[in-house]
mmCIF file of C-alpha atoms and ligand atoms in Angstrom:
data_model
loop_
_atom_site.group_PDB
_atom_site.id
_atom_site.type_symbol
_atom_site.label_atom_id
_atom_site.label_comp_id
_atom_site.label_asym_id
_atom_site.label_seq_id
_atom_site.Cartn_x
_atom_site.Cartn_y
_atom_site.Cartn_z
ATOM 1 C CA UNK A 918 0.142 0.215 -0.796
ATOM 2 C CA UNK A 919 1.904 3.649 -0.928
ATOM 3 C CA UNK A 920 2.014 6.260 1.977
ATOM 4 C CA UNK A 921 -0.948 7.945 0.572
ATOM 5 C CA UNK A 922 -3.492 5.669 0.919
ATOM 6 C CA UNK A 923 -1.249 5.027 4.124
ATOM 7 C CA UNK A 924 -2.983 7.822 5.173
ATOM 8 C CA UNK A 925 -6.405 8.171 4.130
ATOM 9 C CA UNK A 926 -6.793 4.414 5.398
ATOM 10 C CA UNK A 927 -6.062 6.221 8.989
ATOM 11 C CA UNK A 928 -8.127 8.935 8.679
ATOM 12 C CA UNK A 929 -11.309 7.038 8.236
ATOM 13 C CA UNK A 930 -9.834 4.842 11.391
ATOM 14 C CA UNK A 931 -9.121 7.998 12.845
ATOM 15 C CA UNK A 932 -12.822 9.681 12.397
ATOM 16 C CA UNK A 933 -14.605 6.349 13.599
ATOM 17 C CA UNK A 934 -13.027 6.126 17.495
ATOM 18 C CA UNK A 935 -13.887 5.649 20.098
ATOM 19 C CA UNK A 936 -13.601 4.982 24.451
ATOM 20 C CA UNK A 937 -15.424 3.797 27.112
ATOM 21 C CA UNK A 938 -12.780 5.302 29.521
ATOM 22 C CA UNK A 939 -9.912 7.285 30.668
ATOM 23 C CA UNK A 940 -7.815 4.067 29.771
ATOM 24 C CA UNK A 941 -9.197 4.004 26.773
ATOM 25 C CA UNK A 942 -8.769 7.686 25.478
ATOM 26 C CA UNK A 943 -4.990 7.388 27.343
ATOM 27 C CA UNK A 944 -4.323 4.270 25.055
ATOM 28 C CA UNK A 945 -5.649 6.126 21.547
ATOM 29 C CA UNK A 946 -3.792 8.701 23.241
ATOM 30 C CA UNK A 947 -0.700 6.524 23.283
ATOM 31 C CA UNK A 948 -1.398 5.039 19.701
ATOM 32 C CA UNK A 949 -1.877 7.588 17.513
ATOM 33 C CA UNK A 950 0.247 10.983 19.198
ATOM 34 C CA UNK A 951 2.799 9.508 21.408
ATOM 35 C CA UNK A 952 6.965 9.626 20.475
ATOM 36 C CA UNK A 953 6.227 6.315 18.933
ATOM 37 C CA UNK A 954 3.019 7.288 17.767
ATOM 38 C CA UNK A 955 0.905 6.502 13.732
ATOM 39 C CA UNK A 956 1.909 11.025 13.766
ATOM 40 C CA UNK A 957 5.516 10.353 14.485
ATOM 41 C CA UNK A 958 6.487 7.126 12.533
ATOM 42 C CA UNK A 959 4.910 8.718 9.757
ATOM 43 C CA UNK A 960 7.633 11.389 9.905
ATOM 44 C CA UNK A 961 9.343 8.909 9.910
ATOM 45 C CA UNK A 962 8.106 8.042 6.753
ATOM 46 C CA UNK A 963 7.958 11.704 5.326
ATOM 47 C CA UNK A 964 11.650 11.655 4.667
ATOM 48 C CA UNK A 965 11.530 8.914 2.278
ATOM 49 C CA UNK A 966 9.240 10.577 0.194
ATOM 50 C CA UNK A 967 10.538 12.042 -3.440
ATOM 51 C CA UNK A 968 10.696 16.132 -3.145
ATOM 52 C CA UNK A 969 7.914 16.145 -5.658
ATOM 53 C CA UNK A 970 5.078 14.118 -3.822
ATOM 54 C CA UNK A 971 7.030 15.723 -0.085
ATOM 55 C CA UNK A 972 4.006 18.623 -1.384
ATOM 56 C CA UNK A 973 0.354 16.674 -0.479
ATOM 57 C CA UNK A 974 1.727 14.055 1.596
ATOM 58 C CA UNK A 975 3.258 16.196 3.732
ATOM 59 C CA UNK A 976 -0.336 17.848 4.113
ATOM 60 C CA UNK A 977 -2.057 14.678 4.698
ATOM 61 C CA UNK A 978 0.418 13.809 7.877
ATOM 62 C CA UNK A 979 -0.973 17.284 9.457
ATOM 63 C CA UNK A 980 -4.016 16.796 8.676
ATOM 64 C CA UNK A 981 -4.111 13.338 9.660
ATOM 65 C CA UNK A 982 -2.292 14.979 13.532
ATOM 66 C CA UNK A 983 -5.071 17.712 14.305
ATOM 67 C CA UNK A 984 -7.791 15.503 13.192
ATOM 68 C CA UNK A 985 -6.545 12.358 15.163
ATOM 69 C CA UNK A 986 -6.378 15.173 18.072
ATOM 70 C CA UNK A 987 -9.530 17.018 18.034
ATOM 71 C CA UNK A 988 -11.424 13.182 17.711
ATOM 72 C CA UNK A 989 -9.281 11.791 21.457
ATOM 73 C CA UNK A 990 -10.080 15.881 22.952
ATOM 74 C CA UNK A 991 -13.400 15.963 21.921
ATOM 75 C CA UNK A 992 -13.467 11.712 22.710
ATOM 76 C CA UNK A 993 -12.052 13.330 26.195
ATOM 77 C CA UNK A 994 -14.443 15.892 27.231
ATOM 78 C CA UNK A 995 -18.027 13.402 25.922
ATOM 79 C CA UNK A 996 -16.576 10.677 28.790
ATOM 80 C CA UNK A 997 -15.930 14.220 31.170
ATOM 81 C CA UNK A 998 -19.785 14.854 30.556
ATOM 82 C CA UNK A 999 -20.957 11.773 30.958
ATOM 83 C CA UNK A 1000 -19.125 11.370 34.109
ATOM 84 C CA UNK A 1001 -20.938 14.897 35.677
ATOM 85 C CA UNK A 1002 -23.998 13.667 33.937
ATOM 86 C CA UNK A 1003 -24.300 9.960 36.052
ATOM 87 C CA UNK A 1004 -22.556 11.555 38.941
ATOM 88 C CA UNK A 1005 -25.907 14.004 39.185
ATOM 89 C CA UNK A 1006 -28.462 10.848 38.305
ATOM 90 C CA UNK A 1007 -27.133 9.368 41.248
ATOM 91 C CA UNK A 1008 -27.742 11.957 44.192
ATOM 92 C CA UNK A 1009 -29.424 10.374 46.934
ATOM 93 C CA UNK A 1010 -31.522 14.004 47.686
ATOM 94 C CA UNK A 1011 -33.282 11.908 50.308
ATOM 95 C CA UNK A 1012 -29.753 12.141 52.191
ATOM 96 C CA UNK A 1013 -28.957 13.970 55.471
ATOM 97 C CA UNK A 1014 -26.859 17.254 54.798
ATOM 98 C CA UNK A 1015 -23.482 16.788 56.230
ATOM 99 C CA UNK A 1016 -22.697 18.325 59.426
ATOM 100 C CA UNK A 1017 -21.652 22.038 59.633
ATOM 101 C CA UNK A 1018 -19.267 22.005 61.775
ATOM 102 C CA UNK A 1019 -20.874 24.591 65.220
ATOM 103 C CA UNK A 1020 -17.873 27.415 66.778
ATOM 104 C CA UNK A 1021 -18.359 27.030 71.100
ATOM 105 C CA UNK A 1022 -18.673 30.227 72.741
ATOM 106 C CA UNK A 1023 -15.210 30.633 75.119
ATOM 107 C CA UNK A 1024 -15.111 29.630 78.325
ATOM 108 C CA UNK A 1025 -14.330 33.731 79.665
ATOM 109 C CA UNK A 1026 -17.197 34.733 77.458
ATOM 110 C CA UNK A 1027 -19.549 31.782 78.991
ATOM 111 C CA UNK A 1028 -18.129 33.521 82.194
ATOM 112 C CA UNK A 1029 -18.987 36.863 81.727
ATOM 113 C CA UNK A 1030 -22.360 36.295 80.361
ATOM 114 C CA UNK A 1031 -22.538 34.422 83.996
ATOM 115 C CA UNK A 1032 -21.487 37.089 85.450
ATOM 116 C CA UNK A 1033 -23.545 39.949 83.931
ATOM 117 C CA UNK A 1034 -26.846 37.587 83.344
ATOM 118 C CA UNK A 1035 -26.390 37.997 87.589
ATOM 119 C CA UNK A 1036 -26.691 42.059 88.173
ATOM 120 C CA UNK A 1037 -28.698 42.005 85.053
ATOM 121 C CA UNK A 1038 -31.831 40.219 86.902
ATOM 122 C CA UNK A 1039 -29.796 42.205 90.398
ATOM 123 C CA UNK A 1040 -31.348 45.849 88.096
ATOM 124 C CA UNK A 1041 -27.144 47.020 86.448
ATOM 125 C CA UNK A 1042 -27.254 48.480 82.980
ATOM 126 C CA UNK A 1043 -24.544 47.027 81.494
ATOM 127 C CA UNK A 1044 -21.534 50.077 80.044
ATOM 128 C CA UNK A 1045 -18.872 50.204 78.292
ATOM 129 C CA UNK A 1046 -15.899 52.634 77.049
ATOM 130 C CA UNK A 1047 -12.709 51.655 74.736
ATOM 131 C CA UNK A 1048 -10.171 49.397 75.601
ATOM 132 C CA UNK A 1049 -6.956 52.961 74.796
ATOM 133 C CA UNK A 1050 -8.197 55.261 77.410
ATOM 134 C CA UNK A 1051 -6.114 58.603 78.637
ATOM 135 C CA UNK A 1052 -4.485 59.167 81.951
ATOM 136 C CA UNK A 1053 -7.417 60.747 83.784
ATOM 137 C CA UNK A 1054 -10.791 58.289 83.268
ATOM 138 C CA UNK A 1055 -8.004 55.617 84.172
ATOM 139 C CA UNK A 1056 -6.105 56.940 87.178
ATOM 140 C CA UNK A 1057 -7.028 60.883 87.733
ATOM 141 C CA UNK A 1058 -10.674 60.468 88.290
ATOM 142 C CA UNK A 1059 -9.977 57.323 90.356
ATOM 143 C CA UNK A 1060 -8.562 59.101 92.817
ATOM 144 C CA UNK A 1061 -4.780 57.987 92.117
ATOM 145 C CA UNK A 1062 -1.960 61.084 93.059
ATOM 146 C CA UNK A 1063 0.318 61.647 90.040
ATOM 147 C CA UNK A 1064 3.149 59.651 92.032
ATOM 148 C CA UNK A 1065 1.222 56.454 92.568
ATOM 149 C CA UNK A 1066 2.515 52.952 92.129
ATOM 150 C CA UNK A 1067 0.078 51.635 90.028
ATOM 151 C CA UNK A 1068 1.161 54.684 87.162
ATOM 152 C CA UNK A 1069 4.756 52.522 87.371
ATOM 153 C CA UNK A 1070 5.779 51.226 84.097
ATOM 154 C CA UNK A 1071 5.465 47.741 84.696
ATOM 155 C CA UNK A 1072 1.882 48.126 84.970
ATOM 156 C CA UNK A 1073 0.674 50.702 82.417
ATOM 157 C CA UNK A 1074 1.259 50.197 78.662
ATOM 158 C CA UNK A 1075 1.849 53.601 77.933
ATOM 159 C CA UNK A 1076 1.628 54.452 73.373
ATOM 160 C CA UNK A 1077 5.548 55.946 73.745
ATOM 161 C CA UNK A 1078 4.599 59.457 71.264
ATOM 162 C CA UNK A 1079 1.424 59.603 73.989
ATOM 163 C CA UNK A 1080 2.168 59.735 77.642
ATOM 164 C CA UNK A 1081 -0.874 60.701 78.002
ATOM 165 C CA UNK A 1082 -2.920 57.858 76.691
ATOM 166 C CA UNK A 1083 -2.521 54.156 77.740
ATOM 167 C CA UNK A 1084 -4.809 50.614 77.765
ATOM 168 C CA UNK A 1085 -6.577 50.644 80.159
ATOM 169 C CA UNK A 1086 -5.956 49.017 83.055
ATOM 170 C CA UNK A 1087 -8.903 48.510 85.266
ATOM 171 C CA UNK A 1088 -12.906 49.299 83.939
ATOM 172 C CA UNK A 1089 -12.779 51.914 86.039
ATOM 173 C CA UNK A 1090 -12.170 53.958 84.179
ATOM 174 C CA UNK A 1091 -15.628 53.214 82.704
ATOM 175 C CA UNK A 1092 -17.334 54.021 85.717
ATOM 176 C CA UNK A 1093 -15.788 57.580 85.587
ATOM 177 C CA UNK A 1094 -17.204 57.424 82.198
ATOM 178 C CA UNK A 1095 -20.311 56.493 83.221
ATOM 179 C CA UNK A 1096 -20.357 59.099 85.485
ATOM 180 C CA UNK A 1097 -19.627 61.752 83.518
ATOM 181 C CA UNK A 1098 -22.558 61.762 81.193
ATOM 182 C CA UNK A 1099 -25.666 60.472 84.423
ATOM 183 C CA UNK A 1100 -26.482 61.685 87.475
ATOM 184 C CA UNK A 1101 -27.322 59.056 89.568
ATOM 185 C CA UNK A 1102 -29.415 57.432 90.518
ATOM 186 C CA UNK A 1103 -26.416 55.066 88.656
ATOM 187 C CA UNK A 1104 -26.742 50.760 88.614
ATOM 188 C CA UNK A 1105 -24.025 49.920 85.547
ATOM 189 C CA UNK A 1106 -21.344 46.514 85.394
ATOM 190 C CA UNK A 1107 -18.772 47.008 82.807
ATOM 191 C CA UNK A 1108 -17.148 44.064 81.677
ATOM 192 C CA UNK A 1109 -14.250 44.200 79.116
ATOM 193 C CA UNK A 1110 -10.649 43.411 77.774
ATOM 194 C CA UNK A 1111 -8.232 45.310 80.280
ATOM 195 C CA UNK A 1112 -4.366 45.392 79.737
ATOM 196 C CA UNK A 1113 -0.923 45.033 82.588
ATOM 197 C CA UNK A 1114 2.499 44.853 81.895
ATOM 198 C CA UNK A 1115 3.254 41.480 82.944
ATOM 199 C CA UNK A 1116 5.572 38.955 82.385
ATOM 200 C CA UNK A 1117 3.459 35.989 80.480
ATOM 201 C CA UNK A 1118 3.364 32.955 83.123
ATOM 202 C CA UNK A 1119 1.047 30.454 83.892
ATOM 203 C CA UNK A 1120 0.002 32.447 86.563
ATOM 204 C CA UNK A 1121 -0.500 36.116 85.214
ATOM 205 C CA UNK A 1122 -0.374 37.872 81.983
ATOM 206 C CA UNK A 1123 -0.700 40.934 80.122
ATOM 207 C CA UNK A 1124 -4.309 41.610 79.597
ATOM 208 C CA UNK A 1125 -7.179 39.969 80.998
ATOM 209 C CA UNK A 1126 -10.935 40.029 81.184
ATOM 210 C CA UNK A 1127 -13.101 42.197 84.174
ATOM 211 C CA UNK A 1128 -16.104 42.891 85.402
ATOM 212 C CA UNK A 1129 -16.515 46.397 87.242
ATOM 213 C CA UNK A 1130 -19.751 48.134 89.077
ATOM 214 C CA UNK A 1131 -21.265 50.561 90.199
ATOM 215 C CA UNK A 1132 -24.145 51.956 92.113
ATOM 216 C CA UNK A 1133 -25.086 55.248 93.288
ATOM 217 C CA UNK A 1134 -27.717 56.857 94.635
ATOM 218 C CA UNK A 1135 -28.744 59.684 97.842
ATOM 219 C CA UNK A 1136 -28.235 56.621 100.652
ATOM 220 C CA UNK A 1137 -26.188 53.722 99.911
ATOM 221 C CA UNK A 1138 -24.603 51.114 102.483
ATOM 222 C CA UNK A 1139 -21.482 48.733 103.140
ATOM 223 C CA UNK A 1140 -24.622 46.076 103.909
ATOM 224 C CA UNK A 1141 -26.080 46.713 100.806
ATOM 225 C CA UNK A 1142 -23.520 46.557 98.655
ATOM 226 C CA UNK A 1143 -22.772 43.118 100.837
ATOM 227 C CA UNK A 1144 -25.628 42.147 100.333
ATOM 228 C CA UNK A 1145 -25.555 41.816 96.734
ATOM 229 C CA UNK A 1146 -22.124 40.180 96.195
ATOM 230 C CA UNK A 1147 -23.698 37.813 98.790
ATOM 231 C CA UNK A 1148 -26.075 37.059 96.225
ATOM 232 C CA UNK A 1149 -23.625 36.974 93.028
ATOM 233 C CA UNK A 1150 -21.448 34.480 94.165
ATOM 234 C CA UNK A 1151 -24.336 31.819 95.946
ATOM 235 C CA UNK A 1152 -25.551 32.366 92.175
ATOM 236 C CA UNK A 1153 -22.260 31.598 90.957
ATOM 237 C CA UNK A 1154 -20.734 28.978 93.086
ATOM 238 C CA UNK A 1155 -24.607 27.284 93.838
ATOM 239 C CA UNK A 1156 -26.269 28.339 97.665
ATOM 240 C CA UNK A 1157 -24.017 27.031 100.229
ATOM 241 C CA UNK A 1158 -21.450 29.756 99.235
ATOM 242 C CA UNK A 1159 -19.852 31.171 102.412
ATOM 243 C CA UNK A 1160 -17.751 34.933 102.139
ATOM 244 C CA UNK A 1161 -15.607 37.003 104.288
ATOM 245 C CA UNK A 1162 -14.123 40.924 103.577
ATOM 246 C CA UNK A 1163 -10.938 41.372 104.091
ATOM 247 C CA UNK A 1164 -9.505 45.348 104.907
ATOM 248 C CA UNK A 1165 -8.146 46.159 101.242
ATOM 249 C CA UNK A 1166 -6.852 49.286 99.991
ATOM 250 C CA UNK A 1167 -7.590 50.873 96.439
ATOM 251 C CA UNK A 1168 -7.443 54.627 95.978
ATOM 252 C CA UNK A 1169 -11.201 55.383 94.452
ATOM 253 C CA UNK A 1170 -12.458 53.478 97.329
ATOM 254 C CA UNK A 1171 -13.218 54.665 100.994
ATOM 255 C CA UNK A 1172 -12.999 51.823 103.370
ATOM 256 C CA UNK A 1173 -12.336 49.280 100.689
ATOM 257 C CA UNK A 1174 -11.535 45.040 101.643
ATOM 258 C CA UNK A 1175 -10.871 42.513 98.667
ATOM 259 C CA UNK A 1176 -13.794 39.419 98.765
ATOM 260 C CA UNK A 1177 -12.512 36.034 99.581
ATOM 261 C CA UNK A 1178 -15.215 33.137 99.359
ATOM 262 C CA UNK A 1179 -15.644 29.601 100.383
ATOM 263 C CA UNK A 1180 -12.960 26.710 98.012
ATOM 264 C CA UNK A 1181 -15.193 25.660 95.773
ATOM 265 C CA UNK A 1182 -13.354 22.656 94.747
ATOM 266 C CA UNK A 1183 -12.551 21.031 98.397
ATOM 267 C CA UNK A 1184 -15.685 22.968 99.915
ATOM 268 C CA UNK A 1185 -13.485 24.954 102.493
ATOM 269 C CA UNK A 1186 -11.691 22.273 104.088
ATOM 270 C CA UNK A 1187 -7.994 22.629 102.406
ATOM 271 C CA UNK A 1188 -6.280 22.460 99.320
ATOM 272 C CA UNK A 1189 -3.722 23.611 96.855
ATOM 273 C CA UNK A 1190 -6.431 25.654 94.545
ATOM 274 C CA UNK A 1191 -6.821 27.510 98.300
ATOM 275 C CA UNK A 1192 -3.483 27.551 99.501
ATOM 276 C CA UNK A 1193 -5.006 24.838 102.523
ATOM 277 C CA UNK A 1194 -6.893 27.957 103.827
ATOM 278 C CA UNK A 1195 -10.063 27.040 102.905
ATOM 279 C CA UNK A 1196 -11.133 30.818 101.672
ATOM 280 C CA UNK A 1197 -9.775 31.672 98.144
ATOM 281 C CA UNK A 1198 -10.293 35.867 96.720
ATOM 282 C CA UNK A 1199 -11.993 36.314 93.701
ATOM 283 C CA UNK A 1200 -12.688 40.635 93.907
ATOM 284 C CA UNK A 1201 -12.193 43.726 94.875
ATOM 285 C CA UNK A 1202 -13.936 46.855 96.442
ATOM 286 C CA UNK A 1203 -15.746 49.201 98.277
ATOM 287 C CA UNK A 1204 -18.066 52.533 99.762
ATOM 288 C CA UNK A 1205 -16.727 54.867 96.357
ATOM 289 C CA UNK A 1206 -14.442 57.423 97.661
ATOM 290 C CA UNK A 1207 -15.629 60.926 97.570
ATOM 291 C CA UNK A 1208 -12.904 62.605 95.509
ATOM 292 C CA UNK A 1209 -14.425 59.815 92.836
ATOM 293 C CA UNK A 1210 -17.221 61.619 92.695
ATOM 294 C CA UNK A 1211 -16.276 64.874 92.560
ATOM 295 C CA UNK A 1212 -13.881 64.708 89.646
ATOM 296 C CA UNK A 1213 -16.796 63.103 87.799
ATOM 297 C CA UNK A 1214 -19.123 66.335 88.349
ATOM 298 C CA UNK A 1215 -21.306 64.302 91.218
ATOM 299 C CA UNK A 1216 -22.887 66.482 94.476
ATOM 300 C CA UNK A 1217 -20.847 63.830 96.743
ATOM 301 C CA UNK A 1218 -22.518 65.030 99.464
ATOM 302 C CA UNK A 1219 -25.747 64.537 98.328
ATOM 303 C CA UNK A 1220 -24.492 61.155 97.148
ATOM 304 C CA UNK A 1221 -22.725 58.294 98.492
ATOM 305 C CA UNK A 1222 -21.852 54.979 96.587
ATOM 306 C CA UNK A 1223 -20.033 51.451 96.103
ATOM 307 C CA UNK A 1224 -17.804 49.967 93.244
ATOM 308 C CA UNK A 1225 -16.911 46.385 92.622
ATOM 309 C CA UNK A 1226 -13.995 45.248 90.417
ATOM 310 C CA UNK A 1227 -13.527 41.135 89.378
ATOM 311 C CA UNK A 1228 -11.723 39.206 87.185
ATOM 312 C CA UNK A 1229 -13.911 36.960 84.700
ATOM 313 C CA UNK A 1230 -10.070 34.766 84.434
ATOM 314 C CA UNK A 1231 -10.244 33.852 88.264
ATOM 315 C CA UNK A 1232 -14.042 32.594 87.893
ATOM 316 C CA UNK A 1233 -13.115 31.031 84.883
ATOM 317 C CA UNK A 1234 -10.205 28.999 87.609
ATOM 318 C CA UNK A 1235 -12.581 28.288 89.650
ATOM 319 C CA UNK A 1236 -15.598 27.257 87.901
ATOM 320 C CA UNK A 1237 -13.316 25.280 85.791
ATOM 321 C CA UNK A 1238 -9.937 24.291 87.281
ATOM 322 C CA UNK A 1239 -7.538 25.635 84.283
ATOM 323 C CA UNK A 1240 -4.143 24.946 84.958
ATOM 324 C CA UNK A 1241 -2.980 27.603 83.126
ATOM 325 C CA UNK A 1242 -3.641 30.762 82.342
ATOM 326 C CA UNK A 1243 -2.378 30.174 78.616
ATOM 327 C CA UNK A 1244 -4.724 28.586 77.301
ATOM 328 C CA UNK A 1245 -6.917 30.652 76.800
ATOM 329 C CA UNK A 1246 -5.087 32.903 74.132
ATOM 330 C CA UNK A 1247 -3.587 30.469 71.830
ATOM 331 C CA UNK A 1248 -7.420 29.234 70.528
ATOM 332 C CA UNK A 1249 -6.767 25.475 70.724
ATOM 333 C CA UNK A 1250 -9.533 23.786 69.262
ATOM 334 C CA UNK A 1251 -9.309 20.720 71.545
ATOM 335 C CA UNK A 1252 -9.328 22.920 74.708
ATOM 336 C CA UNK A 1253 -12.540 25.017 73.572
ATOM 337 C CA UNK A 1254 -14.239 21.772 72.144
ATOM 338 C CA UNK A 1255 -14.019 20.978 75.862
ATOM 339 C CA UNK A 1256 -16.762 24.051 76.706
ATOM 340 C CA UNK A 1257 -19.096 22.131 74.125
ATOM 341 C CA UNK A 1258 -21.685 21.027 76.918
ATOM 342 C CA UNK A 1259 -21.820 24.185 78.238
ATOM 343 C CA UNK A 1260 -22.022 26.676 75.882
HETATM 344 N N1 LIG B 1380 -10.305 47.693 89.897
HETATM 345 C C1 LIG B 1380 -9.834 47.470 90.842
HETATM 346 C C2 LIG B 1380 -9.177 46.701 89.854
HETATM 347 O O1 LIG B 1380 -8.732 47.024 88.724
HETATM 348 C C3 LIG B 1380 -10.744 46.375 91.307
HETATM 349 C C4 LIG B 1380 -11.843 47.026 91.844
HETATM 350 C C5 LIG B 1380 -13.115 47.502 90.973
HETATM 351 C C6 LIG B 1380 -11.673 47.415 93.185
HETATM 352 C C7 LIG B 1380 -13.560 48.883 92.711
HETATM 353 C C8 LIG B 1380 -12.619 48.365 94.243
HETATM 354 C C9 LIG B 1380 -13.697 48.418 93.598
HETATM 355 O O2 LIG B 1380 -7.491 46.527 90.580
#
């Protein structure tokens, strides 16, 4: 058979090619288009063709090459299309949907919400303020003398270019913002993140969360404060929880106290968490110093109030016995997923 009719036969053959799967398709590609395939072989034979026939034979070989390529590509598209319809036909529309994994609330948020919930039931409203604050709202309005050690570089994050602008070290700054705008009766809680320049360890972090409370009215007594805090402790840790108040010092309250609760881990018998005392400290509190009221535009001869501040991490540790504070900010899913049931 001469070369020309061989090519004609191959052209007819190519037009009829069929493939029912990828494997067959690949075999066709190898047979016609690979380095040792039919087209390459024809190219080799082409060298021996007489010069006067070269043009015609050349054109036919090129035609065969393009047609083989187009045919094989066409077959590939057909296979793909039929795979898609097949999978659509196999769709089981009655099957239940894939489960969407839900995130869990962070333990700090869980406990913060619980604290907010308890005080809301007692009639406290929520108040909010900026985390980047000025010295006046964090310290001066809160009766910190100019040289008070809490303003020291070790405790406070300062912003270099603006020594007056700091990261708030407590949410008392929100209390002064509320008093500036509102006259008594005031009954607010201020939850939020606060920052202190501390070395990060299992027991300390450079940021943590507080909920501070402020109550200002005409006749407010230390007994009111004590009763509210007792109620809070019993709602949070169970009705058998006991509280005790120890004298303390804060520039913004007078008198000031720290409150302990009976250790809810050992029930007051003594364990390593309460350092075998049966008590754990959970908050600071006191009667608002009249100087704070006056600084914030409230007449201290007419009004008085109490304030308290607690650390959310501390309460969370007590509730869930978390040994290392750093766990709260590591975003380890295994840790966070442990709180799924509490959500
Ligand atoms: N602001 C105090 C602190 O951050 C807590 C506190 C608030 C104490 C209100 C007494 C009264 O440590």
